[in-house]
Amino acid sequence: MTLYLRHYWKDERLSFTSSTNKSMTFDGRLVKKIWVPDVFFVHSKRSFIHDTTTDNIMLRVFPDGHVLYSLRVTVTAACNMDFSRFPLDSQTCSLELESYAYTDEDLMLYWKNGDESLSTDDRISLSQFLIQKFHTTSRLAFYSSTGWYNRLYINFTLRRHIFFFLLQTYFPATLMVMLSWVSFWIDRRAVPARVSLGITTVLTMSTIITGVNASMPRVSYIKAVDIYLWVSFVFVFLSVLEYAAVNYLSTVQDRRERKRRERARSQSLPCTCGISQTRTMTMLDGTYSEADTNSLAGYTEEPMGPEEEQEELHEVPEKPEHMVVHLSVSSESTTTKKKKSSLRALNIIQNTHAIDKYSRMIFPGSYIFFNLIYWSVYC
């Protein structure tokens, strides 16, 4: 931060007589010839006094010995931050001033007008933070080898802007989770479509998590953004596992149905129906067309001897013989053609596994419930 640091004190040795009672102003060259407070910034990483075009130092002396010493300083100071609620966090930082050589017995530092000693520009803004408030405090600092020192604090509260992280982190993560739900509406037999969609969302979530952690300090605790991203990652990963379960159970179900059909087909052996003692007909399983039905394809008659033929010619049948044949006729009628589209849609619905049906409600409901808890806790 860049600031104007102004010191006020009274040095009777600098008093002078003046008929107009006006002060005298000097530049930085006089500072080296008089006593000035040796104030430094605690926890400062780097600080300097501006020197363009000359040293930005002003010294103003009043006739009664009061002195105003002002200088323009830029300070880069450390601030201990807690990122457990990042990026929905508020940080309290402090700029600390202290005398380097004089203890509290030699020099007393205090704010001239309390909180009113701080005057800031209303147009000050930061890219990531909103400056909420400033306030001043003062207390004693103890060093075991040198003693007690007066220390002044400039405390300011910063609240992080959330809109940037909503666009760069939260919104893409939410879209990836919602995109993973699309697979629940895709036919379970479309393996390439569902697998590629699941892998894409998982890799995208991994990229988002890596990008966020790359711009953050290496902290050993869990941040708020980590909770949201990892829960979103779990939802995406569970959608992939959901399809793995659907595919496995569908395979098991198809295998069972195939075995059941084979068992039923093996149990329905060819039937020989005796129309007369010498006439047999073999009934076959299958679907026949109208031509096959008219020609009675598959009906085989055993050859009879000449004696049996003569007996049949002279024999008067006592009862007419009846034969009932059950056939499945496949005819391309107009009504069947009209119903093909509806049957295909019905087939897709029947192929949708029960897990997909429940996942369409459970996954969105659980994620919405998580968001309600998350934003109510951290906002």
Tab-separated table of C-alpha atoms in Angstrom:
chain	number	residue	atom	x	y	z
A	1	MET	CA	0.000	0.000	0.000
A	2	THR	CA	1.076	3.571	-0.679
A	3	LEU	CA	0.394	6.079	2.070
A	4	TYR	CA	1.281	9.463	3.449
A	5	LEU	CA	2.777	8.910	6.887
A	6	ARG	CA	2.577	12.037	9.027
A	7	HIS	CA	4.275	12.450	12.418
A	8	TYR	CA	3.460	15.171	14.944
A	9	TRP	CA	5.620	16.042	17.940
A	10	LYS	CA	6.947	19.046	19.805
A	11	ASP	CA	10.599	19.957	20.023
A	12	GLU	CA	11.159	23.193	21.920
A	13	ARG	CA	14.638	23.427	20.502
A	14	LEU	CA	13.105	24.229	17.126
A	15	SER	CA	10.852	27.051	18.383
A	16	PHE	CA	11.389	30.517	16.976
A	17	THR	CA	9.844	33.957	17.191
A	18	SER	CA	7.530	35.098	14.447
A	19	SER	CA	5.455	38.229	14.194
A	20	THR	CA	3.023	36.599	11.792
A	21	ASN	CA	2.886	33.235	13.668
A	22	LYS	CA	3.408	31.392	10.430
A	23	SER	CA	5.155	28.051	10.087
A	24	MET	CA	8.265	27.335	8.076
A	25	THR	CA	8.429	24.477	5.566
A	26	PHE	CA	11.584	22.569	4.605
A	27	ASP	CA	12.439	19.660	2.363
A	28	GLY	CA	14.251	16.443	3.173
A	29	ARG	CA	17.695	18.011	3.490
A	30	LEU	CA	16.901	19.387	6.961
A	31	VAL	CA	15.691	16.015	8.236
A	32	LYS	CA	19.246	14.768	8.542
A	33	LYS	CA	20.115	17.676	10.841
A	34	ILE	CA	17.326	17.295	13.443
A	35	TRP	CA	15.835	14.494	15.517
A	36	VAL	CA	12.967	12.528	13.916
A	37	PRO	CA	11.137	9.410	15.159
A	38	ASP	CA	12.663	6.121	14.004
A	39	VAL	CA	9.370	4.486	13.040
A	40	PHE	CA	9.457	1.306	10.980
A	41	PHE	CA	6.838	-1.114	9.648
A	42	VAL	CA	6.660	-4.421	11.449
A	43	HIS	CA	6.307	-7.520	9.187
A	44	SER	CA	7.294	-5.428	6.189
A	45	LYS	CA	8.741	-7.372	3.294
A	46	ARG	CA	9.723	-4.296	1.330
A	47	SER	CA	9.220	-0.575	1.805
A	48	PHE	CA	10.693	2.556	0.308
A	49	ILE	CA	10.298	6.332	0.271
A	50	HIS	CA	9.489	7.755	-3.141
A	51	ASP	CA	12.270	9.901	-4.586
A	52	THR	CA	10.881	11.199	-7.888
A	53	THR	CA	11.836	13.876	-8.677
A	54	THR	CA	13.272	14.484	-5.219
A	55	ASP	CA	12.723	12.702	-1.902
A	56	ASN	CA	9.020	12.939	-1.076
A	57	ILE	CA	9.638	14.331	2.393
A	58	MET	CA	8.237	17.453	3.984
A	59	LEU	CA	9.168	19.081	7.278
A	60	ARG	CA	7.034	21.900	8.707
A	61	VAL	CA	8.058	23.708	11.888
A	62	PHE	CA	5.729	25.993	13.874
A	63	PRO	CA	6.902	28.925	16.038
A	64	ASP	CA	6.034	27.154	19.316
A	65	GLY	CA	8.203	24.135	18.399
A	66	HIS	CA	5.510	21.799	16.993
A	67	VAL	CA	6.757	19.778	14.054
A	68	LEU	CA	4.943	18.041	11.190
A	69	TYR	CA	7.006	15.421	9.439
A	70	SER	CA	5.372	13.856	6.361
A	71	LEU	CA	6.702	11.339	3.879
A	72	ARG	CA	5.256	9.252	1.039
A	73	VAL	CA	5.913	5.543	1.536
A	74	THR	CA	5.041	2.344	-0.312
A	75	VAL	CA	4.920	-0.741	1.885
A	76	THR	CA	4.615	-4.401	0.984
A	77	ALA	CA	3.659	-6.134	4.207
A	78	ALA	CA	2.719	-9.680	5.193
A	79	CYS	CA	-0.817	-10.581	6.209
A	80	ASN	CA	-1.714	-13.854	7.866
A	81	MET	CA	-4.818	-15.148	6.093
A	82	ASP	CA	-7.160	-18.023	6.778
A	83	PHE	CA	-8.270	-19.680	3.524
A	84	SER	CA	-10.651	-22.190	5.084
A	85	ARG	CA	-13.596	-20.242	3.616
A	86	PHE	CA	-11.911	-19.308	0.323
A	87	PRO	CA	-13.233	-17.763	-1.932
A	88	LEU	CA	-16.155	-16.787	0.316
A	89	ASP	CA	-13.827	-15.374	2.944
A	90	SER	CA	-13.164	-12.077	4.680
A	91	GLN	CA	-9.631	-11.232	5.779
A	92	THR	CA	-8.455	-8.837	8.478
A	93	CYS	CA	-5.001	-7.423	7.813
A	94	SER	CA	-3.009	-4.946	9.855
A	95	LEU	CA	-0.171	-2.559	9.175
A	96	GLU	CA	1.971	-2.176	12.311
A	97	LEU	CA	4.207	0.771	13.175
A	98	GLU	CA	6.764	0.788	15.946
A	99	SER	CA	9.849	2.633	17.085
A	100	TYR	CA	12.979	0.663	16.430
A	101	ALA	CA	15.291	2.022	19.140
A	102	TYR	CA	13.187	3.859	21.754
A	103	THR	CA	11.198	1.919	24.331
A	104	ASP	CA	7.948	3.144	25.852
A	105	GLU	CA	9.961	4.906	28.562
A	106	ASP	CA	11.710	7.061	25.949
A	107	LEU	CA	9.077	7.479	23.248
A	108	MET	CA	5.297	7.169	23.298
A	109	LEU	CA	3.451	6.580	20.049
A	110	TYR	CA	-0.307	7.136	19.759
A	111	TRP	CA	-2.882	8.055	17.150
A	112	LYS	CA	-3.598	11.751	17.141
A	113	ASN	CA	-7.363	11.535	16.509
A	114	GLY	CA	-8.162	7.842	16.897
A	115	ASP	CA	-9.951	6.330	13.909
A	116	GLU	CA	-10.223	9.780	12.373
A	117	SER	CA	-6.476	9.759	11.972
A	118	LEU	CA	-7.063	7.549	8.938
A	119	SER	CA	-8.386	9.261	5.860
A	120	THR	CA	-8.753	7.197	2.705
A	121	ASP	CA	-9.767	7.851	-0.849
A	122	ASP	CA	-13.286	6.602	-1.578
A	123	ARG	CA	-12.215	5.584	-5.071
A	124	ILE	CA	-9.750	2.993	-3.774
A	125	SER	CA	-10.641	-0.465	-5.100
A	126	LEU	CA	-8.884	-3.778	-5.387
A	127	SER	CA	-9.264	-6.437	-8.054
A	128	GLN	CA	-10.114	-9.283	-5.674
A	129	PHE	CA	-11.173	-7.543	-2.469
A	130	LEU	CA	-13.662	-5.013	-1.240
A	131	ILE	CA	-12.317	-2.792	1.546
A	132	GLN	CA	-15.067	-2.833	4.144
A	133	LYS	CA	-13.665	-0.771	7.030
A	134	PHE	CA	-10.580	0.687	8.702
A	135	HIS	CA	-9.893	1.122	12.383
A	136	THR	CA	-6.896	1.896	14.572
A	137	THR	CA	-5.567	0.304	17.749
A	138	SER	CA	-2.446	0.582	19.860
A	139	ARG	CA	-0.794	-1.733	22.368
A	140	LEU	CA	2.557	-2.630	23.829
A	141	ALA	CA	4.929	-5.122	22.277
A	142	PHE	CA	7.479	-6.940	24.399
A	143	TYR	CA	10.920	-8.143	23.338
A	144	SER	CA	12.782	-10.226	25.870
A	145	SER	CA	16.169	-8.645	25.161
A	146	THR	CA	15.191	-4.971	24.785
A	147	GLY	CA	11.908	-4.361	26.661
A	148	TRP	CA	8.494	-2.865	25.901
A	149	TYR	CA	7.660	-0.786	22.858
A	150	ASN	CA	4.608	1.164	21.750
A	151	ARG	CA	3.058	-0.328	18.640
A	152	LEU	CA	0.365	1.245	16.445
A	153	TYR	CA	-1.990	-0.828	14.281
A	154	ILE	CA	-3.941	0.047	11.149
A	155	ASN	CA	-6.549	-2.715	10.854
A	156	PHE	CA	-8.639	-3.084	7.718
A	157	THR	CA	-11.161	-5.733	6.752
A	158	LEU	CA	-11.169	-7.110	3.214
A	159	ARG	CA	-13.984	-9.117	1.677
A	160	ARG	CA	-13.189	-11.105	-1.450
A	161	HIS	CA	-15.176	-10.526	-4.630
A	162	ILE	CA	-17.056	-13.735	-5.452
A	163	PHE	CA	-18.199	-12.941	-8.983
A	164	PHE	CA	-14.871	-13.843	-10.580
A	165	PHE	CA	-14.837	-17.257	-8.917
A	166	LEU	CA	-18.468	-17.852	-9.806
A	167	LEU	CA	-17.615	-17.452	-13.482
A	168	GLN	CA	-14.287	-19.271	-13.438
A	169	THR	CA	-14.890	-22.088	-10.946
A	170	TYR	CA	-18.394	-22.647	-9.608
A	171	PHE	CA	-20.371	-22.193	-12.801
A	172	PRO	CA	-18.177	-24.517	-14.959
A	173	ALA	CA	-18.170	-27.164	-12.220
A	174	THR	CA	-21.962	-27.039	-11.965
A	175	LEU	CA	-22.293	-27.326	-15.743
A	176	MET	CA	-20.025	-30.386	-15.781
A	177	VAL	CA	-22.150	-32.074	-13.126
A	178	MET	CA	-25.330	-31.305	-15.050
A	179	LEU	CA	-23.712	-32.546	-18.264
A	180	SER	CA	-22.951	-35.876	-16.603
A	181	TRP	CA	-26.692	-36.307	-15.945
A	182	VAL	CA	-27.391	-36.330	-19.692
A	183	SER	CA	-26.152	-39.928	-19.827
A	184	PHE	CA	-29.171	-41.030	-17.772
A	185	TRP	CA	-31.402	-40.188	-20.756
A	186	ILE	CA	-29.213	-41.959	-23.318
A	187	ASP	CA	-30.063	-45.532	-24.268
A	188	ARG	CA	-28.094	-47.953	-22.126
A	189	ARG	CA	-27.049	-49.881	-25.246
A	190	ALA	CA	-25.223	-46.785	-26.608
A	191	VAL	CA	-21.963	-47.677	-24.870
A	192	PRO	CA	-19.582	-45.304	-26.767
A	193	ALA	CA	-21.833	-42.284	-26.196
A	194	ARG	CA	-22.250	-42.779	-22.453
A	195	VAL	CA	-18.664	-43.792	-21.751
A	196	SER	CA	-17.158	-40.876	-23.689
A	197	LEU	CA	-19.514	-38.424	-21.981
A	198	GLY	CA	-18.563	-39.705	-18.543
A	199	ILE	CA	-14.810	-39.652	-19.221
A	200	THR	CA	-15.019	-36.117	-20.659
A	201	THR	CA	-16.776	-34.721	-17.593
A	202	VAL	CA	-14.342	-36.453	-15.222
A	203	LEU	CA	-11.289	-35.059	-17.030
A	204	THR	CA	-12.797	-31.572	-17.189
A	205	MET	CA	-13.444	-31.579	-13.447
A	206	SER	CA	-9.849	-32.698	-12.854
A	207	THR	CA	-8.611	-29.772	-14.962
A	208	ILE	CA	-10.738	-27.278	-13.008
A	209	ILE	CA	-9.451	-28.597	-9.660
A	210	THR	CA	-5.839	-28.458	-10.849
A	211	GLY	CA	-6.230	-24.887	-12.124
A	212	VAL	CA	-7.703	-23.642	-8.848
A	213	ASN	CA	-5.019	-25.269	-6.702
A	214	ALA	CA	-2.231	-23.951	-8.941
A	215	SER	CA	-3.124	-20.338	-8.079
A	216	MET	CA	-3.479	-20.960	-4.338
A	217	PRO	CA	-0.909	-21.155	-1.549
A	218	ARG	CA	-0.002	-24.673	-0.433
A	219	VAL	CA	-2.119	-24.908	2.694
A	220	SER	CA	-2.619	-28.089	4.690
A	221	TYR	CA	-6.323	-27.636	5.414
A	222	ILE	CA	-9.433	-27.931	3.268
A	223	LYS	CA	-10.815	-24.806	1.631
A	224	ALA	CA	-14.449	-24.081	0.854
A	225	VAL	CA	-13.814	-24.246	-2.878
A	226	ASP	CA	-12.178	-27.666	-2.402
A	227	ILE	CA	-15.340	-28.996	-0.795
A	228	TYR	CA	-17.490	-27.794	-3.676
A	229	LEU	CA	-15.162	-29.038	-6.411
A	230	TRP	CA	-14.528	-32.436	-4.864
A	231	VAL	CA	-18.209	-33.038	-4.167
A	232	SER	CA	-18.923	-32.100	-7.783
A	233	PHE	CA	-16.160	-34.465	-8.876
A	234	VAL	CA	-17.735	-37.258	-6.820
A	235	PHE	CA	-21.103	-36.648	-8.495
A	236	VAL	CA	-19.490	-36.839	-11.939
A	237	PHE	CA	-17.565	-39.965	-11.003
A	238	LEU	CA	-20.682	-41.608	-9.587
A	239	SER	CA	-22.484	-41.029	-12.871
A	240	VAL	CA	-19.751	-43.066	-14.580
A	241	LEU	CA	-20.062	-45.807	-11.980
A	242	GLU	CA	-23.828	-45.704	-12.420
A	243	TYR	CA	-23.513	-46.612	-16.069
A	244	ALA	CA	-21.023	-49.342	-15.211
A	245	ALA	CA	-23.638	-50.831	-12.878
A	246	VAL	CA	-26.380	-50.427	-15.498
A	247	ASN	CA	-24.270	-52.081	-18.175
A	248	TYR	CA	-23.294	-54.969	-15.902
A	249	LEU	CA	-26.830	-55.618	-14.666
A	250	SER	CA	-28.175	-55.367	-18.209
A	251	THR	CA	-25.638	-57.943	-19.371
A	252	VAL	CA	-26.582	-60.267	-16.528
A	253	GLN	CA	-30.289	-59.797	-17.282
A	254	ASP	CA	-29.813	-60.465	-21.004
A	255	ARG	CA	-27.806	-63.587	-20.210
A	256	ARG	CA	-30.565	-64.881	-17.955
A	257	GLU	CA	-33.245	-64.222	-20.560
A	258	ARG	CA	-31.143	-65.979	-23.201
A	259	LYS	CA	-30.766	-69.013	-20.972
A	260	ARG	CA	-34.484	-68.968	-20.207
A	261	ARG	CA	-35.317	-68.960	-23.915
A	262	GLU	CA	-32.914	-71.785	-24.619
A	263	ARG	CA	-34.410	-73.795	-21.758
A	264	ALA	CA	-37.939	-73.183	-23.001
A	265	ARG	CA	-36.933	-74.090	-26.546
A	266	SER	CA	-35.317	-77.327	-25.390
A	267	GLN	CA	-38.397	-78.253	-23.383
A	268	SER	CA	-40.794	-77.700	-26.325
A	269	LEU	CA	-39.744	-80.828	-28.317
A	270	PRO	CA	-41.224	-81.570	-31.781
A	271	CYS	CA	-44.758	-82.941	-31.434
A	272	THR	CA	-46.090	-85.853	-33.518
A	273	CYS	CA	-49.859	-85.770	-33.771
A	274	GLY	CA	-51.534	-88.967	-34.982
A	275	ILE	CA	-54.220	-88.169	-37.530
A	276	SER	CA	-54.488	-91.819	-38.491
A	277	GLN	CA	-52.409	-94.815	-37.694
A	278	THR	CA	-50.230	-94.259	-40.715
A	279	ARG	CA	-50.297	-90.441	-41.105
A	280	THR	CA	-48.055	-88.106	-39.105
A	281	MET	CA	-47.387	-84.371	-39.084
A	282	THR	CA	-44.369	-82.635	-37.624
A	283	MET	CA	-45.095	-79.290	-35.889
A	284	LEU	CA	-42.197	-76.890	-35.990
A	285	ASP	CA	-41.546	-73.844	-33.844
A	286	GLY	CA	-41.339	-70.667	-35.837
A	287	THR	CA	-43.088	-67.957	-37.736
A	288	TYR	CA	-44.587	-68.661	-41.150
A	289	SER	CA	-45.803	-66.472	-43.943
A	290	GLU	CA	-49.138	-66.749	-45.668
A	291	ALA	CA	-47.627	-68.749	-48.555
A	292	ASP	CA	-46.223	-71.295	-46.134
A	293	THR	CA	-49.547	-71.479	-44.379
A	294	ASN	CA	-51.470	-72.106	-47.592
A	295	SER	CA	-49.066	-74.760	-48.755
A	296	LEU	CA	-48.851	-76.274	-45.279
A	297	ALA	CA	-45.098	-76.322	-45.458
A	298	GLY	CA	-43.514	-78.603	-42.925
A	299	TYR	CA	-46.325	-81.175	-43.175
A	300	THR	CA	-44.793	-84.552	-43.956
A	301	GLU	CA	-46.674	-87.756	-44.651
A	302	GLU	CA	-45.172	-91.171	-44.137
A	303	PRO	CA	-45.435	-93.582	-47.116
A	304	MET	CA	-48.050	-96.283	-46.869
A	305	GLY	CA	-47.985	-99.841	-48.225
A	306	PRO	CA	-50.231	-100.997	-51.128
A	307	GLU	CA	-52.406	-103.074	-48.829
A	308	GLU	CA	-53.062	-100.111	-46.570
A	309	GLU	CA	-53.950	-98.009	-49.601
A	310	GLN	CA	-56.502	-100.573	-50.756
A	311	GLU	CA	-57.996	-100.752	-47.298
A	312	GLU	CA	-58.336	-97.013	-47.239
A	313	LEU	CA	-60.072	-96.942	-50.618
A	314	HIS	CA	-62.677	-99.533	-49.586
A	315	GLU	CA	-62.991	-98.308	-46.020
A	316	VAL	CA	-65.761	-95.875	-45.229
A	317	PRO	CA	-64.632	-93.414	-42.602
A	318	GLU	CA	-66.718	-93.475	-39.511
A	319	LYS	CA	-65.884	-89.875	-38.502
A	320	PRO	CA	-64.426	-86.942	-40.279
A	321	GLU	CA	-60.928	-86.211	-39.063
A	322	HIS	CA	-60.134	-82.716	-37.767
A	323	MET	CA	-56.697	-81.110	-37.461
A	324	VAL	CA	-56.009	-77.855	-35.635
A	325	VAL	CA	-52.750	-76.145	-36.576
A	326	HIS	CA	-51.547	-73.080	-34.634
A	327	LEU	CA	-49.344	-70.927	-36.819
A	328	SER	CA	-47.932	-67.412	-36.410
A	329	VAL	CA	-48.607	-65.600	-39.654
A	330	SER	CA	-46.314	-62.649	-40.425
A	331	SER	CA	-48.086	-60.395	-42.837
A	332	GLU	CA	-47.064	-56.867	-43.704
A	333	SER	CA	-50.439	-55.283	-43.172
A	334	THR	CA	-51.063	-51.576	-43.293
A	335	THR	CA	-51.998	-51.441	-39.609
A	336	THR	CA	-48.705	-53.050	-38.581
A	337	LYS	CA	-46.704	-50.599	-40.650
A	338	LYS	CA	-48.425	-47.661	-38.976
A	339	LYS	CA	-47.606	-48.977	-35.509
A	340	LYS	CA	-43.889	-49.490	-36.152
A	341	SER	CA	-42.824	-46.059	-34.935
A	342	SER	CA	-44.768	-46.365	-31.690
A	343	LEU	CA	-43.374	-49.854	-31.108
A	344	ARG	CA	-39.813	-48.549	-31.541
A	345	ALA	CA	-40.408	-45.789	-28.981
A	346	LEU	CA	-41.925	-48.343	-26.612
A	347	ASN	CA	-38.907	-50.571	-27.113
A	348	ILE	CA	-36.548	-47.746	-26.078
A	349	ILE	CA	-38.577	-47.083	-22.946
A	350	GLN	CA	-38.551	-50.759	-22.049
A	351	ASN	CA	-34.767	-50.905	-22.493
A	352	THR	CA	-34.195	-48.056	-20.009
A	353	HIS	CA	-32.899	-49.645	-16.859
A	354	ALA	CA	-34.534	-48.969	-13.494
A	355	ILE	CA	-31.275	-47.514	-12.138
A	356	ASP	CA	-31.361	-44.822	-14.820
A	357	LYS	CA	-34.917	-43.924	-13.866
A	358	TYR	CA	-34.026	-43.488	-10.202
A	359	SER	CA	-30.773	-41.668	-11.022
A	360	ARG	CA	-32.691	-39.006	-12.965
A	361	MET	CA	-34.303	-37.965	-9.681
A	362	ILE	CA	-31.698	-38.886	-7.052
A	363	PHE	CA	-28.653	-37.195	-8.628
A	364	PRO	CA	-30.245	-33.749	-9.290
A	365	GLY	CA	-32.086	-33.798	-5.963
A	366	SER	CA	-28.934	-34.653	-4.000
A	367	TYR	CA	-26.864	-31.999	-5.784
A	368	ILE	CA	-29.490	-29.314	-5.201
A	369	PHE	CA	-29.641	-30.289	-1.526
A	370	PHE	CA	-25.844	-30.051	-1.280
A	371	ASN	CA	-25.872	-26.575	-2.862
A	372	LEU	CA	-28.505	-25.365	-0.426
A	373	ILE	CA	-26.412	-26.496	2.550
A	374	TYR	CA	-23.146	-25.213	1.046
A	375	TRP	CA	-24.315	-21.678	0.235
A	376	SER	CA	-26.264	-21.355	3.500
A	377	VAL	CA	-23.137	-22.246	5.511
A	378	TYR	CA	-20.516	-20.189	3.671
A	379	CYS	CA	-22.498	-17.128	2.593
